[in-house]
mmCIF file with all atom_site columns, C-alpha atoms in Angstrom:
data_model
loop_
_atom_site.group_PDB
_atom_site.id
_atom_site.type_symbol
_atom_site.label_atom_id
_atom_site.label_alt_id
_atom_site.label_comp_id
_atom_site.label_asym_id
_atom_site.label_entity_id
_atom_site.label_seq_id
_atom_site.pdbx_PDB_ins_code
_atom_site.Cartn_x
_atom_site.Cartn_y
_atom_site.Cartn_z
_atom_site.occupancy
_atom_site.B_iso_or_equiv
_atom_site.pdbx_formal_charge
_atom_site.auth_seq_id
_atom_site.auth_comp_id
_atom_site.auth_asym_id
_atom_site.auth_atom_id
_atom_site.pdbx_PDB_model_num
ATOM 1  C CA . THR Y 1 1  ? -12.227 15.455  10.869  1.00 50.00 ? 1  THR Y CA 1
ATOM 2  C CA . PRO Y 1 2  ? -14.969 13.197  10.017  1.00 57.00 ? 2  PRO Y CA 1
ATOM 3  C CA . VAL Y 1 3  ? -12.734 11.762  6.822   1.00 56.00 ? 3  VAL Y CA 1
ATOM 4  C CA . ALA Y 1 4  ? -9.543  11.311  9.056   1.00 54.00 ? 4  ALA Y CA 1
ATOM 5  C CA . ASP Y 1 5  ? -11.789 9.189   11.551  1.00 74.00 ? 5  ASP Y CA 1
ATOM 6  C CA . ALA Y 1 6  ? -13.380 6.859   8.511   1.00 76.00 ? 6  ALA Y CA 1
ATOM 7  C CA . LEU Y 1 7  ? -9.827  6.232   7.558   1.00 89.00 ? 7  LEU Y CA 1
ATOM 8  C CA . ALA Y 1 8  ? -8.417  5.261   11.001  1.00 92.00 ? 8  ALA Y CA 1
ATOM 9  C CA . ALA Y 1 9  ? -8.603  1.654   10.474  1.00 92.00 ? 9  ALA Y CA 1
ATOM 10 C CA . SER Y 1 10 ? -7.185  1.969   6.946   1.00 94.00 ? 10 SER Y CA 1
ATOM 11 C CA . ARG Y 1 11 ? -4.248  4.034   8.205   1.00 95.00 ? 11 ARG Y CA 1
ATOM 12 C CA . GLU Y 1 12 ? -3.468  1.936   11.050  1.00 96.00 ? 12 GLU Y CA 1
ATOM 13 C CA . LEU Y 1 13 ? -3.322  -1.560  8.479   1.00 97.00 ? 13 LEU Y CA 1
ATOM 14 C CA . TYR Y 1 14 ? -0.989  0.782   6.203   1.00 97.00 ? 14 TYR Y CA 1
ATOM 15 C CA . LYS Y 1 15 ? 1.167   1.873   8.871   1.00 97.00 ? 15 LYS Y CA 1
ATOM 16 C CA . THR Y 1 16 ? 1.483   -1.848  10.235  1.00 96.00 ? 16 THR Y CA 1
ATOM 17 C CA . ASN Y 1 17 ? 1.921   -3.526  7.007   1.00 96.00 ? 17 ASN Y CA 1
ATOM 18 C CA . CYS Y 1 18 ? 2.929   -1.199  4.425   1.00 96.00 ? 18 CYS Y CA 1
ATOM 19 C CA . ALA Y 1 19 ? 4.931   1.956   5.843   1.00 96.00 ? 19 ALA Y CA 1
ATOM 20 C CA . GLN Y 1 20 ? 8.085   -0.051  6.903   1.00 93.00 ? 20 GLN Y CA 1
ATOM 21 C CA . CYS Y 1 21 ? 8.872   -0.387  3.102   1.00 93.00 ? 21 CYS Y CA 1
ATOM 22 C CA . HIS Y 1 22 ? 6.585   2.222   1.427   1.00 96.00 ? 22 HIS Y CA 1
ATOM 23 C CA . LYS Y 1 23 ? 7.291   4.801   4.169   1.00 96.00 ? 23 LYS Y CA 1
ATOM 24 C CA . ASP Y 1 24 ? 4.189   6.698   5.886   1.00 96.00 ? 24 ASP Y CA 1
ATOM 25 C CA . ASP Y 1 25 ? 4.012   9.259   2.636   1.00 96.00 ? 25 ASP Y CA 1
ATOM 26 C CA . GLY Y 1 26 ? 3.775   6.400   0.327   1.00 97.00 ? 26 GLY Y CA 1
ATOM 27 C CA . LYS Y 1 27 ? 6.922   7.495   -1.438  1.00 97.00 ? 27 LYS Y CA 1
ATOM 28 C CA . GLY Y 1 28 ? 9.007   4.144   -1.296  1.00 96.00 ? 28 GLY Y CA 1
ATOM 29 C CA . GLY Y 1 29 ? 12.655  3.662   -1.962  1.00 94.00 ? 29 GLY Y CA 1
ATOM 30 C CA . GLU Y 1 30 ? 15.321  1.514   -0.678  1.00 92.00 ? 30 GLU Y CA 1
ATOM 31 C CA . SER Y 1 31 ? 14.661  -0.201  2.788   1.00 87.00 ? 31 SER Y CA 1
ATOM 32 C CA . VAL Y 1 32 ? 16.009  -3.527  4.276   1.00 86.00 ? 32 VAL Y CA 1
ATOM 33 C CA . VAL Y 1 33 ? 13.170  -6.081  5.423   1.00 80.00 ? 33 VAL Y CA 1
ATOM 34 C CA . ASP Y 1 34 ? 14.359  -9.401  7.113   1.00 80.00 ? 34 ASP Y CA 1
ATOM 35 C CA . GLY Y 1 35 ? 18.036  -8.759  5.605   1.00 86.00 ? 35 GLY Y CA 1
ATOM 36 C CA . LYS Y 1 36 ? 16.783  -8.590  2.296   1.00 83.00 ? 36 LYS Y CA 1
ATOM 37 C CA . LYS Y 1 37 ? 17.239  -5.146  0.310   1.00 86.00 ? 37 LYS Y CA 1
ATOM 38 C CA . ILE Y 1 38 ? 14.272  -4.110  -1.282  1.00 87.00 ? 38 ILE Y CA 1
ATOM 39 C CA . ASN Y 1 39 ? 13.479  -0.933  -3.414  1.00 90.00 ? 39 ASN Y CA 1
ATOM 40 C CA . ALA Y 1 40 ? 9.675   -0.241  -2.784  1.00 93.00 ? 40 ALA Y CA 1
ATOM 41 C CA . LYS Y 1 41 ? 7.573   1.345   -5.332  1.00 94.00 ? 41 LYS Y CA 1
ATOM 42 C CA . ASP Y 1 42 ? 6.369   4.938   -5.045  1.00 96.00 ? 42 ASP Y CA 1
ATOM 43 C CA . LEU Y 1 43 ? 2.695   4.630   -4.749  1.00 97.00 ? 43 LEU Y CA 1
ATOM 44 C CA . THR Y 1 44 ? 2.102   8.201   -5.319  1.00 97.00 ? 44 THR Y CA 1
ATOM 45 C CA . GLY Y 1 45 ? 3.558   8.333   -8.645  1.00 94.00 ? 45 GLY Y CA 1
ATOM 46 C CA . ASP Y 1 46 ? 1.307   8.521   -11.937 1.00 95.00 ? 46 ASP Y CA 1
ATOM 47 C CA . ARG Y 1 47 ? 2.303   4.919   -12.499 1.00 93.00 ? 47 ARG Y CA 1
ATOM 48 C CA . MET Y 1 48 ? 0.324   3.843   -9.472  1.00 94.00 ? 48 MET Y CA 1
ATOM 49 C CA . LYS Y 1 49 ? -2.429  6.378   -9.618  1.00 96.00 ? 49 LYS Y CA 1
ATOM 50 C CA . SER Y 1 50 ? -3.256  4.809   -13.228 1.00 96.00 ? 50 SER Y CA 1
ATOM 51 C CA . ARG Y 1 51 ? -3.527  1.558   -11.841 1.00 96.00 ? 51 ARG Y CA 1
ATOM 52 C CA . SER Y 1 52 ? -7.119  0.163   -11.253 1.00 97.00 ? 52 SER Y CA 1
ATOM 53 C CA . ASP Y 1 53 ? -8.368  -0.599  -7.951  1.00 97.00 ? 53 ASP Y CA 1
ATOM 54 C CA . SER Y 1 54 ? -8.403  -4.277  -8.619  1.00 97.00 ? 54 SER Y CA 1
ATOM 55 C CA . LYS Y 1 55 ? -4.772  -4.161  -10.084 1.00 96.00 ? 55 LYS Y CA 1
ATOM 56 C CA . LEU Y 1 56 ? -3.879  -2.516  -6.883  1.00 96.00 ? 56 LEU Y CA 1
ATOM 57 C CA . TYR Y 1 57 ? -5.542  -5.027  -4.702  1.00 97.00 ? 57 TYR Y CA 1
ATOM 58 C CA . ASP Y 1 58 ? -3.835  -7.831  -6.395  1.00 96.00 ? 58 ASP Y CA 1
ATOM 59 C CA . ASP Y 1 59 ? -0.476  -6.182  -6.141  1.00 95.00 ? 59 ASP Y CA 1
ATOM 60 C CA . ILE Y 1 60 ? -0.999  -6.259  -2.447  1.00 97.00 ? 60 ILE Y CA 1
ATOM 61 C CA . ALA Y 1 61 ? -2.458  -9.968  -2.316  1.00 98.00 ? 61 ALA Y CA 1
ATOM 62 C CA . GLU Y 1 62 ? -0.068  -11.430 -4.396  1.00 97.00 ? 62 GLU Y CA 1
ATOM 63 C CA . GLY Y 1 63 ? 2.941   -9.567  -3.867  1.00 94.00 ? 63 GLY Y CA 1
ATOM 64 C CA . SER Y 1 64 ? 5.810   -9.277  -6.610  1.00 87.00 ? 64 SER Y CA 1
ATOM 65 C CA . GLU Y 1 65 ? 8.722   -11.444 -6.029  1.00 82.00 ? 65 GLU Y CA 1
ATOM 66 C CA . ASP Y 1 66 ? 10.923  -9.538  -8.437  1.00 80.00 ? 66 ASP Y CA 1
ATOM 67 C CA . ASP Y 1 67 ? 10.521  -6.181  -6.391  1.00 80.00 ? 67 ASP Y CA 1
ATOM 68 C CA . GLY Y 1 68 ? 10.552  -8.118  -2.850  1.00 84.00 ? 68 GLY Y CA 1
ATOM 69 C CA . MET Y 1 69 ? 7.048   -7.107  -2.221  1.00 90.00 ? 69 MET Y CA 1
ATOM 70 C CA . PRO Y 1 70 ? 5.646   -10.027 -0.200  1.00 90.00 ? 70 PRO Y CA 1
ATOM 71 C CA . ALA Y 1 71 ? 2.047   -11.369 -0.419  1.00 95.00 ? 71 ALA Y CA 1
ATOM 72 C CA . PHE Y 1 72 ? -0.697  -10.318 1.532   1.00 97.00 ? 72 PHE Y CA 1
ATOM 73 C CA . ARG Y 1 73 ? -3.208  -12.667 0.877   1.00 96.00 ? 73 ARG Y CA 1
ATOM 74 C CA . GLY Y 1 74 ? -3.645  -14.741 4.354   1.00 95.00 ? 74 GLY Y CA 1
ATOM 75 C CA . LYS Y 1 75 ? -1.954  -12.086 6.262   1.00 96.00 ? 75 LYS Y CA 1
ATOM 76 C CA . LEU Y 1 76 ? -4.842  -9.480  5.728   1.00 97.00 ? 76 LEU Y CA 1
ATOM 77 C CA . SER Y 1 77 ? -8.574  -10.496 4.638   1.00 97.00 ? 77 SER Y CA 1
ATOM 78 C CA . ASP Y 1 78 ? -10.014 -9.065  1.783   1.00 97.00 ? 78 ASP Y CA 1
ATOM 79 C CA . ALA Y 1 79 ? -11.753 -6.379  3.416   1.00 97.00 ? 79 ALA Y CA 1
ATOM 80 C CA . GLN Y 1 80 ? -8.245  -5.369  5.019   1.00 97.00 ? 80 GLN Y CA 1
ATOM 81 C CA . ILE Y 1 81 ? -6.871  -5.100  1.506   1.00 97.00 ? 81 ILE Y CA 1
ATOM 82 C CA . ASN Y 1 82 ? -9.469  -3.023  0.361   1.00 97.00 ? 82 ASN Y CA 1
ATOM 83 C CA . GLU Y 1 83 ? -9.200  -0.650  3.395   1.00 96.00 ? 83 GLU Y CA 1
ATOM 84 C CA . VAL Y 1 84 ? -5.397  -0.603  2.372   1.00 97.00 ? 84 VAL Y CA 1
ATOM 85 C CA . VAL Y 1 85 ? -6.390  0.284   -1.368  1.00 97.00 ? 85 VAL Y CA 1
ATOM 86 C CA . LYS Y 1 86 ? -8.635  3.022   -0.080  1.00 95.00 ? 86 LYS Y CA 1
ATOM 87 C CA . TYR Y 1 87 ? -6.156  4.577   2.171   1.00 96.00 ? 87 TYR Y CA 1
ATOM 88 C CA . ILE Y 1 88 ? -3.692  4.717   -0.673  1.00 97.00 ? 88 ILE Y CA 1
ATOM 89 C CA . ARG Y 1 89 ? -6.072  6.303   -3.004  1.00 96.00 ? 89 ARG Y CA 1
ATOM 90 C CA . VAL Y 1 90 ? -7.525  8.855   -0.402  1.00 94.00 ? 90 VAL Y CA 1
ATOM 91 C CA . GLU Y 1 91 ? -4.693  9.526   1.693   1.00 93.00 ? 91 GLU Y CA 1
ATOM 92 C CA . LEU Y 1 92 ? -1.400  8.976   -0.394  1.00 96.00 ? 92 LEU Y CA 1
ATOM 93 C CA . GLN Y 1 93 ? -2.732  9.903   -3.920  1.00 96.00 ? 93 GLN Y CA 1
ATOM 94 C CA . HIS Y 1 94 ? -5.089  12.630  -2.778  1.00 89.00 ? 94 HIS Y CA 1
ATOM 95 C CA . ALA Y 1 95 ? -7.882  10.855  -5.293  1.00 66.00 ? 95 ALA Y CA 1
ATOM 96 C CA . LYS Y 1 96 ? -10.978 12.727  -4.807  1.00 56.00 ? 96 LYS Y CA 1
#
């Protein structure tokens, strides 16, 4: 489908950088990364759906030490972070 093709780059970024903790379906949960146990947030829940795109962007860019979420600023470009936000909205949250 044309929509899936448009999200191919976004999906790849998510799988490479996010899926290890947030899982392919975005549901998150417990995982161990670099020997640290983290409890990744559910990206598909109402709490994340109600966040603005800019807040979601900041969450990815800045990370959250409390949750064990690494900062991706410097690892991903601004454009790549925006692609991940788009993927979360369209594929995981099924936003229209």
